[in-house]
Coordinates of N, CA and C in Angstrom, one line a residue:
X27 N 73.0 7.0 126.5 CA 74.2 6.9 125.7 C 74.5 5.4 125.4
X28 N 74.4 4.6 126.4 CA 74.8 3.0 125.9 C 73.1 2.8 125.1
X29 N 72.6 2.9 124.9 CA 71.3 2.4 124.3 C 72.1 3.3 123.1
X30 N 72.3 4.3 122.9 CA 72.9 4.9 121.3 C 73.9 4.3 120.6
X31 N 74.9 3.3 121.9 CA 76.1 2.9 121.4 C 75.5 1.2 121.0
X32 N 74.5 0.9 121.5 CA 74.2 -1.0 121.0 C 73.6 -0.4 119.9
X33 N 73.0 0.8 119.4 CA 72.0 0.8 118.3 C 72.9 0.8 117.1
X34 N 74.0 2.0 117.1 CA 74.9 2.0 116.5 C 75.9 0.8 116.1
X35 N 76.2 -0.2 117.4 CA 76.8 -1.0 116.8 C 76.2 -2.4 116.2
X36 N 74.7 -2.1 116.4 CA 73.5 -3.2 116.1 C 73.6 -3.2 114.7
X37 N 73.5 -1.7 114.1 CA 73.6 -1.5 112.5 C 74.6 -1.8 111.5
X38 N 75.8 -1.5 112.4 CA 77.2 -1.9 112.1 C 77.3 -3.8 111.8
X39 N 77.0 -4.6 112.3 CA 76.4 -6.0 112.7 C 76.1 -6.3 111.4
X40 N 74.6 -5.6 111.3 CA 73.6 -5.7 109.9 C 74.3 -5.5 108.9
X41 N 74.9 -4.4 108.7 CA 76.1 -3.6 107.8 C 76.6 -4.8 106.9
X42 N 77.3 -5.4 108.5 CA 78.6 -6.5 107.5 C 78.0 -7.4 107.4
X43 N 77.3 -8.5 107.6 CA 76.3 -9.2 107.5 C 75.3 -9.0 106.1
X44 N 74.9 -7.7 105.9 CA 74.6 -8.0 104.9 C 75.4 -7.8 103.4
X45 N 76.8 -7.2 103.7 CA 77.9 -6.8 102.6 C 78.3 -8.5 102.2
X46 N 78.7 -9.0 103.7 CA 78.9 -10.7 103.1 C 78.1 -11.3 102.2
X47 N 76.5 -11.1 102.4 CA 75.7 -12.0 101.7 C 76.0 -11.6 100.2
X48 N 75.6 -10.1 99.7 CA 76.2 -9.2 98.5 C 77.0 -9.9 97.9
X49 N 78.5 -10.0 98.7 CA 79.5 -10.9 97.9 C 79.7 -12.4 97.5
X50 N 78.8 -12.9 98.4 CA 78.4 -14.4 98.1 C 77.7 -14.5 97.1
X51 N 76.5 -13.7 96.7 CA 75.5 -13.4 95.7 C 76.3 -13.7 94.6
X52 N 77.4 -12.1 94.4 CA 78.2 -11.9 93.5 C 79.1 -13.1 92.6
X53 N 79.7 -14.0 93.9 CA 80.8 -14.8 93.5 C 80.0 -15.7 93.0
X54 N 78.5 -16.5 93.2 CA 77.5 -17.4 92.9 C 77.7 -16.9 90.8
X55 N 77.2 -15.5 91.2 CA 77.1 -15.8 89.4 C 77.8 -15.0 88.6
X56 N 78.7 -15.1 89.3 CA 80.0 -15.2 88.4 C 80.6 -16.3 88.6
X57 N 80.7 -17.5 89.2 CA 81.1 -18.8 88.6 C 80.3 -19.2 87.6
X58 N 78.6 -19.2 87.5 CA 77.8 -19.8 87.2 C 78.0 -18.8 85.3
X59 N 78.4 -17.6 85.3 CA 78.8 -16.9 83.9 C 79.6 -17.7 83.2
X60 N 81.0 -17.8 84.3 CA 82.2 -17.8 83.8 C 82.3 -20.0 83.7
X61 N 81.3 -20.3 84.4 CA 81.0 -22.0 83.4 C 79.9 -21.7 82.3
X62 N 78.8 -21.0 82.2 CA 78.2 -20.9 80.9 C 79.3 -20.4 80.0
X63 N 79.9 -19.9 80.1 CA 81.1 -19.7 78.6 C 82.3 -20.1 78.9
X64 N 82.6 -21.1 79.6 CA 83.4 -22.5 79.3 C 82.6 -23.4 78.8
X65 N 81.3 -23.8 78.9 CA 80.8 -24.3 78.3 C 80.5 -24.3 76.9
X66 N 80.1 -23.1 76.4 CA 79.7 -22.7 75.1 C 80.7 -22.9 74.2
X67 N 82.0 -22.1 74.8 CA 83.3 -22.0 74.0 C 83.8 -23.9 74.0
X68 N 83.7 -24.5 74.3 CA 84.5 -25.9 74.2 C 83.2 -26.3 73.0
X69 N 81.9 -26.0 73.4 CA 81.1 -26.7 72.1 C 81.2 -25.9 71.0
X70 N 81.9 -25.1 70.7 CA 82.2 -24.4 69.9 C 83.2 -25.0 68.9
X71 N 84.2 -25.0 69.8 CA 85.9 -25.3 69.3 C 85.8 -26.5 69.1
X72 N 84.4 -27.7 69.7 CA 84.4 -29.4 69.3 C 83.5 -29.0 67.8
X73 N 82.9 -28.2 67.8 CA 81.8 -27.9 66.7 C 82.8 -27.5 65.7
X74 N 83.9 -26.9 65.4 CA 84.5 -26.3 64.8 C 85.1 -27.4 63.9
X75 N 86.2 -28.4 65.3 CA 86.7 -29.0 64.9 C 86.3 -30.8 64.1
X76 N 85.1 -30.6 64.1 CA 83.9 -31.7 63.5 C 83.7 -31.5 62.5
X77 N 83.2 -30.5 61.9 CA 83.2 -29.5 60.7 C 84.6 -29.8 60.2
X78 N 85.7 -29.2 60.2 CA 87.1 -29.4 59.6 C 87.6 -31.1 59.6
X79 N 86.7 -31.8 60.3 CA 87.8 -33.1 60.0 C 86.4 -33.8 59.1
X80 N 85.1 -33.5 58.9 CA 84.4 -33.9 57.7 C 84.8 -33.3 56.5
X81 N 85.1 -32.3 56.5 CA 85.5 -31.1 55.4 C 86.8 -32.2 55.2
X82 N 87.5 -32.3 55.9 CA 89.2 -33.0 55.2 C 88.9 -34.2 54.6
X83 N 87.9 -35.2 55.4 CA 87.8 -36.7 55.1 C 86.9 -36.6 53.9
X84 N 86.0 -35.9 53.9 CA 85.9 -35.4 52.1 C 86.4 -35.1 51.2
X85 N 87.1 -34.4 51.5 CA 88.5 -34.2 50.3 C 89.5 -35.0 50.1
X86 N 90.1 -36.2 51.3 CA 90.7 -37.4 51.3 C 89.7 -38.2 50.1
X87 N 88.8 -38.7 50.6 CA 87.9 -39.5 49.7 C 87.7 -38.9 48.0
X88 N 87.7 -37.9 47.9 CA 87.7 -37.4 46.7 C 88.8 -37.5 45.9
X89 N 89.4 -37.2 47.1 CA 91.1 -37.6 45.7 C 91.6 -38.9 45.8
X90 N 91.0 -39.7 46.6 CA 91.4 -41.4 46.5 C 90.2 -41.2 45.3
X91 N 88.8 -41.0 44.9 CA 88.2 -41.7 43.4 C 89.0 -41.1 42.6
X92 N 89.4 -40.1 42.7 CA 89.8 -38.9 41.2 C 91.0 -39.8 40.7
X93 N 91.8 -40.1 41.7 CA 93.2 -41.1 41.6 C 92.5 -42.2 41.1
X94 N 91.6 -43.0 41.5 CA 91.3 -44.2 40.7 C 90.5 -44.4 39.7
X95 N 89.9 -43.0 39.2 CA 89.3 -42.5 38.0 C 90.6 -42.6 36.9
X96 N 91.6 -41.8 37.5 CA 92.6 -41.4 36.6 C 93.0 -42.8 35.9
X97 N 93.5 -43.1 37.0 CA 93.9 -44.9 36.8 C 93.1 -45.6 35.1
X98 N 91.7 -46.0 35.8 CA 91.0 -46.4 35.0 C 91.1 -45.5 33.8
X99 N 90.9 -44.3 33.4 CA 90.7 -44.1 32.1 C 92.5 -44.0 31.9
X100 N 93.3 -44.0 31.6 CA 94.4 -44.5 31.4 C 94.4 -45.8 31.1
X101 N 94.2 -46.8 32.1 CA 94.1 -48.2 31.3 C 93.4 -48.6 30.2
X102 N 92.4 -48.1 30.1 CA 91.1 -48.2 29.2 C 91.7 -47.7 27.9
X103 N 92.3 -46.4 28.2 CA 92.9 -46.1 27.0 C 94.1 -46.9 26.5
X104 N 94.9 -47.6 27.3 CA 95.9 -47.9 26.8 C 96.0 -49.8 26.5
X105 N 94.4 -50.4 26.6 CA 94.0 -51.4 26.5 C 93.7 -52.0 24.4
X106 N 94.4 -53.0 24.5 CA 94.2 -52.7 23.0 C 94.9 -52.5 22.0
X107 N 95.7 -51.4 22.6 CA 96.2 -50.4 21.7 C 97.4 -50.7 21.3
X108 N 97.9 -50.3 19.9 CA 99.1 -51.0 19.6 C 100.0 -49.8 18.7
X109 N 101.0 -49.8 19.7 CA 102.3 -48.7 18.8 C 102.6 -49.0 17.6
X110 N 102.8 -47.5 17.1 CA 103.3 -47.8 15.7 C 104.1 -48.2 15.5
X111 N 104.4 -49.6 14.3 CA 105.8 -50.3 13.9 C 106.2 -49.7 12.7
X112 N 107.3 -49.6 12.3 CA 107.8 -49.8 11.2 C 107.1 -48.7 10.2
X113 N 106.3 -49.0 9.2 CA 105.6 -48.3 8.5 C 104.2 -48.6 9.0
X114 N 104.2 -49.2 9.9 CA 102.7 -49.0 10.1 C 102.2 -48.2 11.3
X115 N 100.7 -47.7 11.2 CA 100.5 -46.1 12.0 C 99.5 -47.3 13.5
X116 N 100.0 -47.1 14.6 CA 99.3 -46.9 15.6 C 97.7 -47.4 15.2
X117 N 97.2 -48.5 15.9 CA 95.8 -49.0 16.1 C 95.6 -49.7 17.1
X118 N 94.3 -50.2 17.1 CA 93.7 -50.9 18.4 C 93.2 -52.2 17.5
X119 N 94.1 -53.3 18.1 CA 93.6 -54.9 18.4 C 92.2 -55.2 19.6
X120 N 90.8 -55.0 18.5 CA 89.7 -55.6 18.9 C 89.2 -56.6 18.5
X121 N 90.1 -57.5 17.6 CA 90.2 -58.3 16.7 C 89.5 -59.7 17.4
X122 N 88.6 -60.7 17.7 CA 88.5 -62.4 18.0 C 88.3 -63.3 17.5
X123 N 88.3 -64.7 17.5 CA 87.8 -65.7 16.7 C 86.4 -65.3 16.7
X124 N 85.5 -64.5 17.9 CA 84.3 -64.5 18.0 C 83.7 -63.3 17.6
X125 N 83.1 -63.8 16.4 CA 82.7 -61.9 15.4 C 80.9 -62.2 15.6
X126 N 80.5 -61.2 15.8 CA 81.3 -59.9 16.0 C 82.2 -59.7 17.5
X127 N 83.4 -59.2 17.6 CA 84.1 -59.4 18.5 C 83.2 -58.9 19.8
X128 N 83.5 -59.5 21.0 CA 83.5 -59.5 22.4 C 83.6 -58.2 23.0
X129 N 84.9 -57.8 22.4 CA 85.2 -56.1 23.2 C 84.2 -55.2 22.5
X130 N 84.2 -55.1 21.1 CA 83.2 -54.5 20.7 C 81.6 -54.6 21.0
X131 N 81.3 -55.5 21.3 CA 80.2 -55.9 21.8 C 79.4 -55.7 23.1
X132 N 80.5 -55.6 24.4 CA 80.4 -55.1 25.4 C 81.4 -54.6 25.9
X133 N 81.9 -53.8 26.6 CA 83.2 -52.9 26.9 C 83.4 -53.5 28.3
X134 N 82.5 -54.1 29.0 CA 82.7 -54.6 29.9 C 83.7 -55.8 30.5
X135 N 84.1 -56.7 28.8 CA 84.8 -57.5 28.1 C 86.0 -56.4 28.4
X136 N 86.3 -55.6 28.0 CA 87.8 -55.2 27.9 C 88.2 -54.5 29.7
X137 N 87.0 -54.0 30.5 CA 87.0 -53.5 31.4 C 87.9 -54.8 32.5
X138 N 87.1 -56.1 32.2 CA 87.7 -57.6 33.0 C 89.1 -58.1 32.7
X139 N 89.6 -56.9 31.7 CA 91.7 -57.5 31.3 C 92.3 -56.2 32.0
X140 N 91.9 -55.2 32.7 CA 92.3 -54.4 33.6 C 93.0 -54.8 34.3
X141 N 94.2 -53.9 34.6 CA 94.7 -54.4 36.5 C 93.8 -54.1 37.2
X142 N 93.2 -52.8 37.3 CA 92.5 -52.4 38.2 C 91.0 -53.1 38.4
X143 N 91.0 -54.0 37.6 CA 89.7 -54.7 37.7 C 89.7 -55.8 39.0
X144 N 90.8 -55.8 39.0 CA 91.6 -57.0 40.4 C 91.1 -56.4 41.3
X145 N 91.3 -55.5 41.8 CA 90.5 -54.6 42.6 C 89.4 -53.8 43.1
X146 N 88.2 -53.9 43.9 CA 86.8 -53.2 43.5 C 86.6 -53.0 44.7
X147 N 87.3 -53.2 45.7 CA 87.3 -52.8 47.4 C 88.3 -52.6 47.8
X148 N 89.3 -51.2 48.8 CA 90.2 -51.0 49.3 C 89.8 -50.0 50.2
X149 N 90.3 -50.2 51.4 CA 90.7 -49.5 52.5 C 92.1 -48.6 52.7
X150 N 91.7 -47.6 52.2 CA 92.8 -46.2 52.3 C 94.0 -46.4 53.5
X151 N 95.1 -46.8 53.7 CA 96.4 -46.4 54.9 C 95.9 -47.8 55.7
X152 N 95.0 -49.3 54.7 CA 95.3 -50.4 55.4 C 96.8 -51.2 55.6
X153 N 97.0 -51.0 54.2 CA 98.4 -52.0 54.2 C 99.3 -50.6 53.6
X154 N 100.8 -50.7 54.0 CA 101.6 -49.6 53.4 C 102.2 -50.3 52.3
X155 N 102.1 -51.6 52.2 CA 103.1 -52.3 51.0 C 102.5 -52.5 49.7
X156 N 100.9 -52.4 49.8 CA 100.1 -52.0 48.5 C 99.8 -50.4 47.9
X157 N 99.5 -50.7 47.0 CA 99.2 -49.8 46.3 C 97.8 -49.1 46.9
X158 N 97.2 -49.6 47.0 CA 95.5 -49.2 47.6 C 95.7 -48.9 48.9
X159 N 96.3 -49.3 49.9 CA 96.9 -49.2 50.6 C 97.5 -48.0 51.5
X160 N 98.3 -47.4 50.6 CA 99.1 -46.6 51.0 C 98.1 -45.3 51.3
X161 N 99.1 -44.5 52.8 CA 98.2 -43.4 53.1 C 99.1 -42.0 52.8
X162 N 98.1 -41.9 52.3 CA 98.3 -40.7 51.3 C 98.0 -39.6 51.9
X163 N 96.8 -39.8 53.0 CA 96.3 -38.5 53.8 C 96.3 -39.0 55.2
X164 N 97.0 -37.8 56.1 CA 96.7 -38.6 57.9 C 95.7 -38.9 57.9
X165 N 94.5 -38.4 57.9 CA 92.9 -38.1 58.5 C 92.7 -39.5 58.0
X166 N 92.9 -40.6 57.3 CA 93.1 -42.4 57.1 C 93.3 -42.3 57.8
X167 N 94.1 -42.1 59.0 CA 94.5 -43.0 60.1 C 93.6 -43.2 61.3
X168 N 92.7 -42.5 61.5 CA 91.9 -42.6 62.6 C 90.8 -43.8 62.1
X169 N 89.2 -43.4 62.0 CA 88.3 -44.0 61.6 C 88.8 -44.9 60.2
X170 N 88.6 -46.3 59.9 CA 89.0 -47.1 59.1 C 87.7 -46.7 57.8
X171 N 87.6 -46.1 56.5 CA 87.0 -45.9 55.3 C 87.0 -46.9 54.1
X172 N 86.0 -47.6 53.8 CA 85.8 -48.6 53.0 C 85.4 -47.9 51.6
X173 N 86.1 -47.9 50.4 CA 85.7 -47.4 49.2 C 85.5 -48.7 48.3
X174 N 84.5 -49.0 47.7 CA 83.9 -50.0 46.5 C 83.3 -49.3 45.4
X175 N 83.9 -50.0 44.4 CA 83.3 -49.8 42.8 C 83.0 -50.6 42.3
X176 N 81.8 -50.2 41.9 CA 81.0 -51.0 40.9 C 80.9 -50.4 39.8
X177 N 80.8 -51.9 38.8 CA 80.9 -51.8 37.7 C 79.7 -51.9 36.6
X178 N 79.0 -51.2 35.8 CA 78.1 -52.1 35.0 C 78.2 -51.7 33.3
X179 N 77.7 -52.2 32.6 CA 78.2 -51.2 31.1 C 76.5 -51.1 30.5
X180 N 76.2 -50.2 29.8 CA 75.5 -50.2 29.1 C 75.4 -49.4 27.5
X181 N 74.6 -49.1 27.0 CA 74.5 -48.3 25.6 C 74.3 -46.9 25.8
X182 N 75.0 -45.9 24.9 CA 75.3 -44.6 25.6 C 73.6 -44.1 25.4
X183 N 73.5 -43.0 26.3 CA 72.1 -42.8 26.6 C 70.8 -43.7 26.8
X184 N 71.4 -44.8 26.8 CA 70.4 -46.2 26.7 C 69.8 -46.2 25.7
X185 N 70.2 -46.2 24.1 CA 69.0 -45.9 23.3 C 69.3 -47.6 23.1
X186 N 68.3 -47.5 21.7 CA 68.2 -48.7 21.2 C 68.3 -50.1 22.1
X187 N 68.6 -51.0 21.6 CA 68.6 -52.4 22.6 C 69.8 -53.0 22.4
X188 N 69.8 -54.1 23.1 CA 71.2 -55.2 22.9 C 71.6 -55.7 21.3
X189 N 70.4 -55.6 20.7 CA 70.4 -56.1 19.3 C 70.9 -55.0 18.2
X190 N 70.5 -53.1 18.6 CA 70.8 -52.7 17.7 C 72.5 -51.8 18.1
X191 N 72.5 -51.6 19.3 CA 73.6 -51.0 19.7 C 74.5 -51.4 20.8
X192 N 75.5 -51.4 20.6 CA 76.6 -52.1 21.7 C 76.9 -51.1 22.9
X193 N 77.3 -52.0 23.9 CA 77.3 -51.7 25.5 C 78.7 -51.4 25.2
X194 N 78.6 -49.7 24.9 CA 79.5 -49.4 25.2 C 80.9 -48.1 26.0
X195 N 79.8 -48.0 27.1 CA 79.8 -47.2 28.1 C 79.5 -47.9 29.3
X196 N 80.8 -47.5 30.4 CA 81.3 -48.0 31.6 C 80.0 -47.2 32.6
X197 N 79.6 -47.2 33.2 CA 79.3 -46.5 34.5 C 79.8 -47.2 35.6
X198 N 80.6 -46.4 36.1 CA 81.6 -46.7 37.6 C 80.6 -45.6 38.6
X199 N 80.6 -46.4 39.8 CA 79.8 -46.0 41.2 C 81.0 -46.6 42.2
X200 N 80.8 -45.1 42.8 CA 81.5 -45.4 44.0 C 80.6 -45.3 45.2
X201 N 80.8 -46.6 46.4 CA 80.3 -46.8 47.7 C 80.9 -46.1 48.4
X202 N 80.9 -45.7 49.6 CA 82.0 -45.0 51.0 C 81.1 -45.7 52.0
X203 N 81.6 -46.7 52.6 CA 81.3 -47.0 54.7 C 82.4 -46.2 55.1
X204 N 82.0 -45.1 55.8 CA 82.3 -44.7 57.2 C 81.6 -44.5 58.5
X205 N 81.8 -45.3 59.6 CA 81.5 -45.4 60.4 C 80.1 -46.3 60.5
X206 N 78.8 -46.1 60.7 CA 77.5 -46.6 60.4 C 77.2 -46.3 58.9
X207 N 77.2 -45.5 58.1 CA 77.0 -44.9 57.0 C 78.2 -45.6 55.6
X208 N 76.7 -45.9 55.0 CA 76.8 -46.5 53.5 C 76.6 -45.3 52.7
X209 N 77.3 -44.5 51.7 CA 76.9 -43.6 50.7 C 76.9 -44.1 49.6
X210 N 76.2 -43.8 48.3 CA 76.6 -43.7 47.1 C 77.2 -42.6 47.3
X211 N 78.8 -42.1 46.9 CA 79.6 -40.7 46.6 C 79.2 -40.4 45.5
X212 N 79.9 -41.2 44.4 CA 79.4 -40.8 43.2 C 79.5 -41.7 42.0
X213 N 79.5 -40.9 41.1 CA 78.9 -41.9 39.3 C 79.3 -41.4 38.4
X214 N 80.1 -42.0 37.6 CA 80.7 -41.6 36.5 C 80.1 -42.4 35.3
X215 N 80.8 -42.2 33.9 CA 80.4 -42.8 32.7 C 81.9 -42.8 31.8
X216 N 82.1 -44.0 31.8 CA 83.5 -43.8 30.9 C 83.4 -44.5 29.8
X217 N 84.7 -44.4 28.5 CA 84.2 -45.6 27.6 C 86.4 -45.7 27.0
X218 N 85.9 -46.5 26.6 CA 87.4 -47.1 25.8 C 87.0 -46.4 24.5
X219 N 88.8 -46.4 24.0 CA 89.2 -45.6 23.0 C 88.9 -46.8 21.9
X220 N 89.3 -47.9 22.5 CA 89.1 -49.3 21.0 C 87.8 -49.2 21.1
X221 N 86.7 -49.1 21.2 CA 85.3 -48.7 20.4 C 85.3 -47.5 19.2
X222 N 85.9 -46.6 19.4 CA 85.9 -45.8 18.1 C 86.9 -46.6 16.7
X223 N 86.9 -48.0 17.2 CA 88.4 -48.7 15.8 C 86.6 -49.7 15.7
X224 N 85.8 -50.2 16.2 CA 85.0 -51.6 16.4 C 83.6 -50.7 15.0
X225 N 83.6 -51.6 14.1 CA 82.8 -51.7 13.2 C 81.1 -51.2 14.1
X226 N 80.7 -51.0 12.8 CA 79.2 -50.4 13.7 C 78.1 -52.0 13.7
X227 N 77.4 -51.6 14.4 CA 77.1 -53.0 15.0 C 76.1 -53.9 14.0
X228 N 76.3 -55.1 13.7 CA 75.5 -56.1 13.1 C 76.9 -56.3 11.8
X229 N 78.1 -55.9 11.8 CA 79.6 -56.1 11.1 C 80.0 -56.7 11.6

């Protein structure tokens, strides 16, 4: 009877002994789950939100060129140009002592009496009291964005040479530093409206 009662309570022993290990097992991996998907989910939600603040700071930068695109062709157009007086109809002064004139000759000449020519580097939300300056979008405020344009003029499609056809198309390039990274963004081609008044060339 007692040899029935140690065997019985020998098993009983093993029983719980081995139900504890079971539950230790258990609780092991399910911490070790329940950190793999804290893990995954935070690189997710950093992955998410990396994506959305490139996505914004691209669209920031885009509408600071499109704004200083605007700018420029506006000035361009309105370089020159002279209101109608009296009885006389609206034209463009490309007129110089030096014929064949200068602006007609290179557009790069009228591109250098710009305001905006003053300017060919500005940092987006540096200063609030300039113009260039001012921030227009939060996502400026973090990482500091360096935008430069360059300027060069040449002959439309490049035909001909300096002798038979005038420089008279702008290409504007825009640079972007952010962070380690230098981009070309992008390249446009613009031209002044006082070239369509400028005699055809060797006049």
């Amino acid at each position: 009877m007692k040899k029935s009662l140690f065997a019985i309570d020998k098993y009983i022993h093993r029983l719980l002994i081995s139900e504890e290990g079971i539950g230790l097992s258990e609780s092991i991996v399910s911490i070790l789950l329940l950190t793999f998907l804290i893990g995954y989910s935070m690189y997710f939600i950093s992955m998410r939100q990396s994506i959305m603040y490139k996505a914004n700071l691209t669209t920031a930068i885009n509408d600071e060129i499109k704004r200083d695109i605007e700018k420029l062709k506006i000035e361009l157009w309105n370089e020159h140009y002279k209101p109608p007086q009296n009885q006389q109809s609206a034209y463009y002064d490309t007129v110089t002592t030096q014929l064949p004139s200068k602006y007609c000759i290179n557009v790069i000449n009228t591109y250098d009496r710009l305001p905006s020519s003053k300017t060919r580097v500005w940092i987006p939300g540096s200063n609030q009291n300039s113009y260039r300056g001012q921030v227009r979008n939060k996502i400026f405020r973090g990482s500091p964005v360096k935008i430069t344009r360059n300027i060069n003029s040449q002959r439309p499609m490049n035909i001909g040479s300096d002798f038979t056809v005038d420089k008279s198309i702008i290409e504007v390039t825009y640079n972007v530093e952010k962070g380690n990274e230098n981009i070309q963004w992008t390249s446009i081609e613009l031209s002044s409206e006082a070239h369509s008044w400028c005699p055809p060339k060797g006049n």
